[in-house]
GROMACS .gro file of C-alpha atoms in nm:
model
  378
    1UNK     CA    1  -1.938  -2.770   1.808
    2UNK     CA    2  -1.995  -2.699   1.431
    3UNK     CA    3  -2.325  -2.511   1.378
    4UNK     CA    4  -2.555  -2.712   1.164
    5UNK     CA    5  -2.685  -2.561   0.876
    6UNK     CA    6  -2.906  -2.628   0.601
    7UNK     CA    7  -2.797  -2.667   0.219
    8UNK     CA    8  -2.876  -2.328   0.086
    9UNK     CA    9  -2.653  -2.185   0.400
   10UNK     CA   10  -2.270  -2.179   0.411
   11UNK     CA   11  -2.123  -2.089   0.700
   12UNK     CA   12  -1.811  -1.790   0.699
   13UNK     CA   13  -1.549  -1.737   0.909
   14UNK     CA   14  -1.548  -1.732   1.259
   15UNK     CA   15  -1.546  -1.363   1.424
   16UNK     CA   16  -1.207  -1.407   1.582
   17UNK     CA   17  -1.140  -1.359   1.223
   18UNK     CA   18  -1.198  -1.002   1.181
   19UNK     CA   19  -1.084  -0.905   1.538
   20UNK     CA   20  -0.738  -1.123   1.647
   21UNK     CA   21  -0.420  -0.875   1.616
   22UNK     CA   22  -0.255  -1.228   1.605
   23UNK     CA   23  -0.438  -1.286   1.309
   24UNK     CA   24  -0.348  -0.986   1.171
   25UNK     CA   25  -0.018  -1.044   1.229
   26UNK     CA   26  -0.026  -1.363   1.024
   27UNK     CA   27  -0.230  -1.231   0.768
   28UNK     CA   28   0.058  -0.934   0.732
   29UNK     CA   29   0.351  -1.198   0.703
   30UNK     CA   30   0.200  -1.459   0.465
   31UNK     CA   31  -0.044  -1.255   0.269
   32UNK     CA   32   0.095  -0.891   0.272
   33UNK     CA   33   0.405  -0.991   0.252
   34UNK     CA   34   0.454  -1.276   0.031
   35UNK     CA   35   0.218  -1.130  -0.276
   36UNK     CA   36   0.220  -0.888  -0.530
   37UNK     CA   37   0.042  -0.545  -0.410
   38UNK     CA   38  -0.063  -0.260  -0.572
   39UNK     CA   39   0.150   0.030  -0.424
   40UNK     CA   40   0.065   0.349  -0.625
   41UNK     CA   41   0.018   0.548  -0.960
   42UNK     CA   42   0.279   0.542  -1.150
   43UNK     CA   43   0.194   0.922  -1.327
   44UNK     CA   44   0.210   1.034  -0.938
   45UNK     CA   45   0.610   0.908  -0.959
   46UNK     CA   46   0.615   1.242  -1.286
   47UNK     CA   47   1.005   1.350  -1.192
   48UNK     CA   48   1.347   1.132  -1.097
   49UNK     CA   49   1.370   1.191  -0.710
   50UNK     CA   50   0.969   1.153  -0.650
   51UNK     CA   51   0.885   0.919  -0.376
   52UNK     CA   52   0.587   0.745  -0.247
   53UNK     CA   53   0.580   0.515   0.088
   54UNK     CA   54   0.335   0.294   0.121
   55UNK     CA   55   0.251   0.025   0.401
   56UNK     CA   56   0.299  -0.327   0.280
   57UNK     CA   57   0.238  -0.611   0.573
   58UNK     CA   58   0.413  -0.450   0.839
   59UNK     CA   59   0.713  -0.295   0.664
   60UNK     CA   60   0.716   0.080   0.491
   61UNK     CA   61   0.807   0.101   0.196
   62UNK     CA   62   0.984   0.367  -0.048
   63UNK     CA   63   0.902   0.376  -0.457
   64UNK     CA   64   1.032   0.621  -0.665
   65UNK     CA   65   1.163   0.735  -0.996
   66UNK     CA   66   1.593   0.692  -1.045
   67UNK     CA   67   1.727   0.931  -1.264
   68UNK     CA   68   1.695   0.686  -1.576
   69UNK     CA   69   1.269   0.712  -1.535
   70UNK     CA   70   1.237   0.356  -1.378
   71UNK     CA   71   1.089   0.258  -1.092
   72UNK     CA   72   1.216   0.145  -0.823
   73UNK     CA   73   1.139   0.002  -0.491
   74UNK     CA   74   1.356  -0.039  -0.112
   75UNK     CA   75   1.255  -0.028   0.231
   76UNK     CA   76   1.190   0.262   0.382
   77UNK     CA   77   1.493   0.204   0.645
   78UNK     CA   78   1.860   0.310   0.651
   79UNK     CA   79   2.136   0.099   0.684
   80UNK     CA   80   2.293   0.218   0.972
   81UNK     CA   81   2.103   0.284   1.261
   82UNK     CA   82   1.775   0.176   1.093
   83UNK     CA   83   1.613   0.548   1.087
   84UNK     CA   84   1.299   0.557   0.859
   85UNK     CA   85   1.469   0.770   0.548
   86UNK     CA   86   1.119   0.910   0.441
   87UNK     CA   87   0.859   1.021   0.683
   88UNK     CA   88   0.653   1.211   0.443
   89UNK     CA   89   0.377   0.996   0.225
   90UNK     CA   90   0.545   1.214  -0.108
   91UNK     CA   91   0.741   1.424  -0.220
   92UNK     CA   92   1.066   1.439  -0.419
   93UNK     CA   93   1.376   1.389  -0.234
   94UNK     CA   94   1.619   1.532  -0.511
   95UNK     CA   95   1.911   1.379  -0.627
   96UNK     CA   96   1.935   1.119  -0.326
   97UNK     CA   97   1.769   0.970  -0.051
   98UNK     CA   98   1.926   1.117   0.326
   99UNK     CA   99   1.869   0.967   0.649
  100UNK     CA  100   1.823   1.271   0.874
  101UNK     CA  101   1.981   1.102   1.166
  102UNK     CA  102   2.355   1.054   1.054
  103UNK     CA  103   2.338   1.160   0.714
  104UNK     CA  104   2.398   0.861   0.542
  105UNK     CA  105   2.292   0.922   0.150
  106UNK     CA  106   2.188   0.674  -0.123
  107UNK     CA  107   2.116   0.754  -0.473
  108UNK     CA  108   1.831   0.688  -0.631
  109UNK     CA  109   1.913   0.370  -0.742
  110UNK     CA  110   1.971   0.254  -0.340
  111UNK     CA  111   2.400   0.271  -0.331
  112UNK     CA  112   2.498   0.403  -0.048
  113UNK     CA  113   2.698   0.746  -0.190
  114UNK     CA  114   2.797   0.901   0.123
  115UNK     CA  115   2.807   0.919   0.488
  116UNK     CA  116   3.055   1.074   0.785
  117UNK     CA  117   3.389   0.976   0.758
  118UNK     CA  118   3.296   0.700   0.487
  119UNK     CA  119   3.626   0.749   0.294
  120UNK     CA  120   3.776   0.620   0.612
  121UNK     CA  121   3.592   0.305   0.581
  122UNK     CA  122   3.704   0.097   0.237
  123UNK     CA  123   3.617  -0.191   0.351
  124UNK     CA  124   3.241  -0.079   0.357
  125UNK     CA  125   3.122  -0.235  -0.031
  126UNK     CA  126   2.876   0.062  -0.047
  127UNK     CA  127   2.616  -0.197  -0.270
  128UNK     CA  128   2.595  -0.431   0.004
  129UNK     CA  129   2.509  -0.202   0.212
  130UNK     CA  130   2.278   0.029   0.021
  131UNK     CA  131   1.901   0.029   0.029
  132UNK     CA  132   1.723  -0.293   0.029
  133UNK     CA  133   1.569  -0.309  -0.269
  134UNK     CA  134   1.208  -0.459  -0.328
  135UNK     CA  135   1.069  -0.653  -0.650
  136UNK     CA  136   0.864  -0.397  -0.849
  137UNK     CA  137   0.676  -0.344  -1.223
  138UNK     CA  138   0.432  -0.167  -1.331
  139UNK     CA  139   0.128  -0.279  -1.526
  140UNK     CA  140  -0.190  -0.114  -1.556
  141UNK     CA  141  -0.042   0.196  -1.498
  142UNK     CA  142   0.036   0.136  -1.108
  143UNK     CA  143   0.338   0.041  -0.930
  144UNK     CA  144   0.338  -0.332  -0.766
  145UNK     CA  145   0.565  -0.456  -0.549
  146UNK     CA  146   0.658  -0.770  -0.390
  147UNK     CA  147   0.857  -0.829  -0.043
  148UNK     CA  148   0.949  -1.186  -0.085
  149UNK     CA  149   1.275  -1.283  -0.212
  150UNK     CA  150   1.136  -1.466  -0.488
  151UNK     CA  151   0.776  -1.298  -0.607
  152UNK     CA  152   0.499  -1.545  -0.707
  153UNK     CA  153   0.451  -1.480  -1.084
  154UNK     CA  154   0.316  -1.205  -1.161
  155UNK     CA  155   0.098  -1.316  -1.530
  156UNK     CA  156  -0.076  -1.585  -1.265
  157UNK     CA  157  -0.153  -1.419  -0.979
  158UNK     CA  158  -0.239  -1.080  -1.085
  159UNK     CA  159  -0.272  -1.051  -1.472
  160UNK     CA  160  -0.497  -1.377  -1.436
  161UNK     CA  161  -0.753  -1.249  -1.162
  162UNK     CA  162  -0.837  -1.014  -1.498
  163UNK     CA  163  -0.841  -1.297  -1.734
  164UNK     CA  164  -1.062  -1.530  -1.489
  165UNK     CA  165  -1.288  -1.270  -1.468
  166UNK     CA  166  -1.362  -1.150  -1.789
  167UNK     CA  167  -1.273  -1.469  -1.941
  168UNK     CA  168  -1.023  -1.312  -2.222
  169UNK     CA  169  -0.646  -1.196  -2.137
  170UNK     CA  170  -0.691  -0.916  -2.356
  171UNK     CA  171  -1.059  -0.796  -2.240
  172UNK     CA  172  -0.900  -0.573  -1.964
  173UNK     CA  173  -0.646  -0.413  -2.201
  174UNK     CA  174  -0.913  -0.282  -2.442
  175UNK     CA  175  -0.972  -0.011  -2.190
  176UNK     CA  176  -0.572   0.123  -2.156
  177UNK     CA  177  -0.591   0.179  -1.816
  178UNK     CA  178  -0.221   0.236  -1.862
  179UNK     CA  179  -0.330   0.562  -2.049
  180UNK     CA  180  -0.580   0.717  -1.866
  181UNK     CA  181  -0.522   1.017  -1.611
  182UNK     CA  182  -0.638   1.047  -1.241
  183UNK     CA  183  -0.940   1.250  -1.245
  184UNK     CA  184  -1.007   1.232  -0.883
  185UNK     CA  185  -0.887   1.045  -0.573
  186UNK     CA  186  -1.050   1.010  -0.257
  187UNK     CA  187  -0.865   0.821   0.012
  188UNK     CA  188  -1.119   0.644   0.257
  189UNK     CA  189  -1.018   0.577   0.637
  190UNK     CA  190  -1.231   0.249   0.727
  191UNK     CA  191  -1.280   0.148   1.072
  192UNK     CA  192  -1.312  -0.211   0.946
  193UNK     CA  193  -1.114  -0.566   0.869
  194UNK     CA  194  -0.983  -0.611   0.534
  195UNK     CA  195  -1.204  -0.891   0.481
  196UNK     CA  196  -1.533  -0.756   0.559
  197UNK     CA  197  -1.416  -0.519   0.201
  198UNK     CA  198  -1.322  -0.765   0.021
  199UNK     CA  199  -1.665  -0.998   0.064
  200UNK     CA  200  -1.846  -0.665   0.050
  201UNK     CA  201  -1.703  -0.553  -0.252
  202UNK     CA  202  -1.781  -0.967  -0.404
  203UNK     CA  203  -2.185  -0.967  -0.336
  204UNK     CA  204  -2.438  -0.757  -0.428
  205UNK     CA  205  -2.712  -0.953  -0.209
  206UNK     CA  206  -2.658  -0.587  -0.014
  207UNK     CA  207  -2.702  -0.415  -0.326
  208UNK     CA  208  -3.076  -0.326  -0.332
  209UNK     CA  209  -3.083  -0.274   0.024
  210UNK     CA  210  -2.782   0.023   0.075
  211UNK     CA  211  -2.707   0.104  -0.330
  212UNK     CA  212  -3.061   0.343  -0.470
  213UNK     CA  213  -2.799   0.495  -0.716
  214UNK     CA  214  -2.630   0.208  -0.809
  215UNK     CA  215  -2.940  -0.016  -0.899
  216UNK     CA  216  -3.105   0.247  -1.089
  217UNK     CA  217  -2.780   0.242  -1.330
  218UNK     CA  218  -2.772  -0.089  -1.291
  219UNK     CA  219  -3.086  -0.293  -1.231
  220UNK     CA  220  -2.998  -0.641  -1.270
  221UNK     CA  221  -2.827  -0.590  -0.912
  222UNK     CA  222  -3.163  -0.568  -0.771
  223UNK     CA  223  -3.194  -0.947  -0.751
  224UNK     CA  224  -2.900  -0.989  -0.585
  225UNK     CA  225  -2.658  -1.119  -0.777
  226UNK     CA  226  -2.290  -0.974  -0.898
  227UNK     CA  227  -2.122  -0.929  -1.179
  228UNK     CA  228  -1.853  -1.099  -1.031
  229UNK     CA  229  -2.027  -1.472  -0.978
  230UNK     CA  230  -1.985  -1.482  -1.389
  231UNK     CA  231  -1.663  -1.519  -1.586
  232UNK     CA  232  -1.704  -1.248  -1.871
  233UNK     CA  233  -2.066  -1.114  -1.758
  234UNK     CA  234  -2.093  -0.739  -1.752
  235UNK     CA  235  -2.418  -0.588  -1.554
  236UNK     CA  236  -2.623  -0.434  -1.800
  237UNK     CA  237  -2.702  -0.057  -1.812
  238UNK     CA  238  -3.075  -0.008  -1.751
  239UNK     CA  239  -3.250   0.107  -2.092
  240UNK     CA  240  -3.308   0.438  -1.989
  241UNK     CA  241  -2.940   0.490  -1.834
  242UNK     CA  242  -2.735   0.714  -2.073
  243UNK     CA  243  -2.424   0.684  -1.835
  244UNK     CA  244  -2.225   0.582  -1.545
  245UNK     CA  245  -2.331   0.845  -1.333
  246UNK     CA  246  -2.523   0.946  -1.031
  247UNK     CA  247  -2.842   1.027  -1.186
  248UNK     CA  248  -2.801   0.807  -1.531
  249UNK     CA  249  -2.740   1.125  -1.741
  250UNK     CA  250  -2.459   1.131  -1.997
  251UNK     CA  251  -2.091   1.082  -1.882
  252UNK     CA  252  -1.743   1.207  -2.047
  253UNK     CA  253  -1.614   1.105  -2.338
  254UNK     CA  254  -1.558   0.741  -2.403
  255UNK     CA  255  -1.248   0.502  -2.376
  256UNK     CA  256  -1.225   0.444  -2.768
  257UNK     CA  257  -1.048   0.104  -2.721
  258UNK     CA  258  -1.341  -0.062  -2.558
  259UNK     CA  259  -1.506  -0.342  -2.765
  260UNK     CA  260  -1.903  -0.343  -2.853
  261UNK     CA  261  -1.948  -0.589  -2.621
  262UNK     CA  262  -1.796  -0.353  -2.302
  263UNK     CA  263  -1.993  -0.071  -2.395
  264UNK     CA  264  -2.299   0.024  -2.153
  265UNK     CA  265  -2.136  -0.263  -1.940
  266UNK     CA  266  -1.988  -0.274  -1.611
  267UNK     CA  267  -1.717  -0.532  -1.536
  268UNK     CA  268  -1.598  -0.579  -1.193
  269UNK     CA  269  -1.282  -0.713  -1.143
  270UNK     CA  270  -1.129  -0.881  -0.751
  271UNK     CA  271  -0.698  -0.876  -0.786
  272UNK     CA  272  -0.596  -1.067  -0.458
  273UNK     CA  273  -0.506  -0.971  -0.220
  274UNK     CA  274  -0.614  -0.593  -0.215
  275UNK     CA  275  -0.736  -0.430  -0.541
  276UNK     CA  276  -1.043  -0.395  -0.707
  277UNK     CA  277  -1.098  -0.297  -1.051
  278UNK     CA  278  -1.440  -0.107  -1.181
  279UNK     CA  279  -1.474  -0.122  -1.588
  280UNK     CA  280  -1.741   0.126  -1.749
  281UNK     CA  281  -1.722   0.284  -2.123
  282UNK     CA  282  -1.595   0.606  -2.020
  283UNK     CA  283  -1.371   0.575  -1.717
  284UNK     CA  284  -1.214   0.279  -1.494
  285UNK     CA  285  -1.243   0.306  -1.101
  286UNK     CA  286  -0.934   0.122  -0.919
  287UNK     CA  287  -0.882   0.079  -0.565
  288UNK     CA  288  -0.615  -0.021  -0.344
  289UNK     CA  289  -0.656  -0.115   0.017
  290UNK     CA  290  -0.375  -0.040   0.305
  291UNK     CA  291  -0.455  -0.256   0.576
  292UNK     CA  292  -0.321  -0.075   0.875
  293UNK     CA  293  -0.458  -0.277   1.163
  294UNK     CA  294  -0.711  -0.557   1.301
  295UNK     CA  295  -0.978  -0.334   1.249
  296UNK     CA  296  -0.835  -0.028   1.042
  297UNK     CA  297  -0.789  -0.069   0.665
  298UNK     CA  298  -0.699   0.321   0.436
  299UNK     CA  299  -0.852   0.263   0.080
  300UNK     CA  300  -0.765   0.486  -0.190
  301UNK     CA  301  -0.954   0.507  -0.504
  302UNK     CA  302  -0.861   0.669  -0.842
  303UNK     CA  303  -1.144   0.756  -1.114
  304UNK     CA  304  -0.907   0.733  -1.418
  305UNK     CA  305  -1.077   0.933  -1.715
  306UNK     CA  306  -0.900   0.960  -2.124
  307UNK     CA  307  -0.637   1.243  -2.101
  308UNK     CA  308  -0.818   1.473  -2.260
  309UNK     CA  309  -1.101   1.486  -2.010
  310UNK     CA  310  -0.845   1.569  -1.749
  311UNK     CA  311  -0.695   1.809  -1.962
  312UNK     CA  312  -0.959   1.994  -2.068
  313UNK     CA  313  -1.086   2.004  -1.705
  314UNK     CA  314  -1.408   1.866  -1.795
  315UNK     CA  315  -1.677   1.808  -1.553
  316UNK     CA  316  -1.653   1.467  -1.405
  317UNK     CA  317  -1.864   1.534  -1.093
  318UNK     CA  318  -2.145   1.316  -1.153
  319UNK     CA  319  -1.943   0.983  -1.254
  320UNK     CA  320  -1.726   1.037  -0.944
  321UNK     CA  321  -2.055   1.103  -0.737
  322UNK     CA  322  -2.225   0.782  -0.800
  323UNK     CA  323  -1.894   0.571  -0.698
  324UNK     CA  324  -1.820   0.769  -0.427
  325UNK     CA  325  -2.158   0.705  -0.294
  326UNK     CA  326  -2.141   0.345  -0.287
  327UNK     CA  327  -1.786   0.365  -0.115
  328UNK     CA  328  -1.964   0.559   0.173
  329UNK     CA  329  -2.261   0.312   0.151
  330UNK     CA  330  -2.043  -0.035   0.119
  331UNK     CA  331  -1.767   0.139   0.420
  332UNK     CA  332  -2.059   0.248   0.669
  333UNK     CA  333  -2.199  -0.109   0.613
  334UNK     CA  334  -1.822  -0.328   0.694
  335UNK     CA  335  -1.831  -0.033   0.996
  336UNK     CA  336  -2.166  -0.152   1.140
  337UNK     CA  337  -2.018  -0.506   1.125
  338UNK     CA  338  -1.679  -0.443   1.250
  339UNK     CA  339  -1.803  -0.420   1.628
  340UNK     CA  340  -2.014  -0.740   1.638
  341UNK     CA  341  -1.718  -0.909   1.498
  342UNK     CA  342  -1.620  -0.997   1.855
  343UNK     CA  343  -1.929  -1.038   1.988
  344UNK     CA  344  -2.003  -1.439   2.152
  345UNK     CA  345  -2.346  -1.394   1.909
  346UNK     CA  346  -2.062  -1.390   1.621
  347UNK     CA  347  -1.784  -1.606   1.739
  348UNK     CA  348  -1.888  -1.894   1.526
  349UNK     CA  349  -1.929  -1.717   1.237
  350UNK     CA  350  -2.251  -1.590   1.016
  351UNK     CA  351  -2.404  -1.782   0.678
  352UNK     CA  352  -2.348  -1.693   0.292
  353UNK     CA  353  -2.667  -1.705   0.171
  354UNK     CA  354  -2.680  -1.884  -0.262
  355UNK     CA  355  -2.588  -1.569  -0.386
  356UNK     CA  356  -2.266  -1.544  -0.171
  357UNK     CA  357  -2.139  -1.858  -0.211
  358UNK     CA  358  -1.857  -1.772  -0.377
  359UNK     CA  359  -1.742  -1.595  -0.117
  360UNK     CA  360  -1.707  -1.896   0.034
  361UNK     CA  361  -1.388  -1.975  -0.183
  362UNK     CA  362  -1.207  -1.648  -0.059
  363UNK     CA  363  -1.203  -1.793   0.260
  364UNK     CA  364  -1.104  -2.065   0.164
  365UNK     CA  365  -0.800  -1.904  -0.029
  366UNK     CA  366  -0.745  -1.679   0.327
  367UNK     CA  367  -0.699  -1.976   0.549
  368UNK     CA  368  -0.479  -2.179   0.250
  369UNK     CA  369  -0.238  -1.887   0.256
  370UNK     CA  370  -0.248  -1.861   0.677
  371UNK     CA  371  -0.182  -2.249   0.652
  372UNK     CA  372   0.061  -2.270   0.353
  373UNK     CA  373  -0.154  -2.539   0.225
  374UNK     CA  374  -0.359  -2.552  -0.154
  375UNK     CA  375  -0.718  -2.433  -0.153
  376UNK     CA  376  -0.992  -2.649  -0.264
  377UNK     CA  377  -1.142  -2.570  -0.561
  378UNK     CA  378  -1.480  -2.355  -0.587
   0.00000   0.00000   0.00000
């Protein structure tokens, strides 16, 4: 029976949710698997022969620089016995990719160059049965891939969760996140659903309750309400706030691109179905989310800064503190839920309160994609 509730509640999704492996497993085929996703830095790809693998639904997957400085993507599985070729997260393989098993070797653009006794095989077309390769650009400066055979495009689904947020498809490129460096990373084991991020990361009804450091920066969060419920809205800096950092002082030195209207702002930015985007004057705070399991999601998060704050080794301790903070406030928080997630209290589901509503329409979008059907609007 459907839980009655009154008009200023909206009910979420049911607990079962956050806790099926089945699920999971669905989420992983026709979410994972079927969308663009965020893979990795590009700058961390420097030489031809470096190599990243990444989980991506429930295949691994290899991107790396060819010899020519492109990227490229395959799956991280040889053609002959089906050995994993890379075990390693990075590194640089060389000059080709070797599957330690029976030595079968690809170049770096996936043809299969070599293996025992190969030259007694001609009938083997060694492109047919190279690496499987996997769709992949880069924008932003980050590496995104896409397992299905024919990607969703890519100026809709992922340029245009920027350009519905800030309500300009040039507002995000003012800030040349393409440009900046990696200041600092800090990769985040959550014992948590992938959801229970994602609607964190929406709301700020939390905000006031877990975030001191946050709402001093940024007080309009106090009542509640985030950035993200308004097309082009930027949270104010508090008057007395002279930066993005942990105690409001002063931060580095500024993205010059930004516009008048983006400075002393933060912009928050959702991409679908596991990135988030942080905007402030003087760096840009990106995460990507690696959903490993039910109830185990990896999130790694860059603070990119203007090259030459990261080359002239300039303190960036304070702007990394203050985000870092809310990561360990917002992760703790989808922990304590995680648990009750199965409990019968929870099986129908808990309420969005006004201010979460829209959080209401990513679960709509979830079950759309788990059904193959079209979302309703809102």
């Amino acid at each position: 029976m459907t839980l009655s509730l009154p008009q200023s509640l909206v009910a979420t999704l049911p607990g079962a949710s956050y806790t099926d492996p089945e699920r999971f497993r669905l989420e992983q085929e026709r979410i994972f698997e079927t969308m663009w996703y965020c893979a990795a830095r590009a700058d961390d790809l420097e030489a031809p022969g470096a190599f990243r693998t990444v989980t991506v639904g429930r295949e691994s997957v290899l991107v790396s620089r060819a010899r020519d400085g492109s990227i490229k993507a395959f799956l991280n599985v040889c053609r002959h016995r089906g050995a994993r070729l890379c075990t390693e997260e990075s590194g640089n393989t060389g000059r080709a990719f070797r599957c330690v098993y029976h030595a079968w070797t690809y170049d770096l653009d996936g043809r299969l160059i070599a293996a025992p006794n190969l030259v007694r095989m001609p009938d083997v077309d060694r492109r047919e049965f190279g690496l499987v390769a996997v769709h992949a650009r880069v924008w932003l400066g980050y590496v995104w891939v896409c397992l299905a055979d024919e990607p969703p495009p890519f100026d809709d689904d992922v340029v245009g969760s920027a350009t519905q947020r800030l309500g300009d498809a040039e507002a995000i490129e003012h800030y040349g996140i393409d440009r900046l460096q990696v200041g600092h990373r800090v990769v985040y084991d959550v014992a948590a659903n992938w959801k229970l991020i994602v609607e964190n990361f929406m709301e700020c009804y939390h905000c006031a309750t877990i975030h001191p450091e946050l709402v001093e920066v940024l007080p309009e969060f106090v009542g509640g309400y985030a950035a993200q419920s308004y097309v082009g809205h930027g949270a104010a800096f508090g008057e007395q706030i002279q930066g993005f950092t942990v105690d409001g002082s002063p931060g580095v030195e500024r993205i010059p691109t930004i516009t008048e209207g983006q400075d002393r702002r933060y912009f928050a930015i959702t991409v679908r179905p596991q990135v988030f985007i942080n905007l402030v004057p003087d760096h840009v705070i990106l995460h990507r989310m690696y959903p490993l399991a039910v109830d185990r999601t990896v999130v790694e998060c860059d603070w990119l800064f203007v090259p030459s704050v990261v080359a002239g080794n300039q303190d960036v301790g304070r702007s990394v503190e203050l985000f870092h903070r809310v990561n360990e406030q917002d992760f703790a928080a989808c922990e304590r839920c995680q648990p009750a997630m199965s409990s019968r209290a929870y099986a129908k589901g808990g309420v969005l309160v006004p201010s979460e509503h829209h959080i209401g329409e990513f679960h709509r979008w979830v079950e759309a994609k788990l059904s193959g059907s079209t979302p309703a609007d809102g």
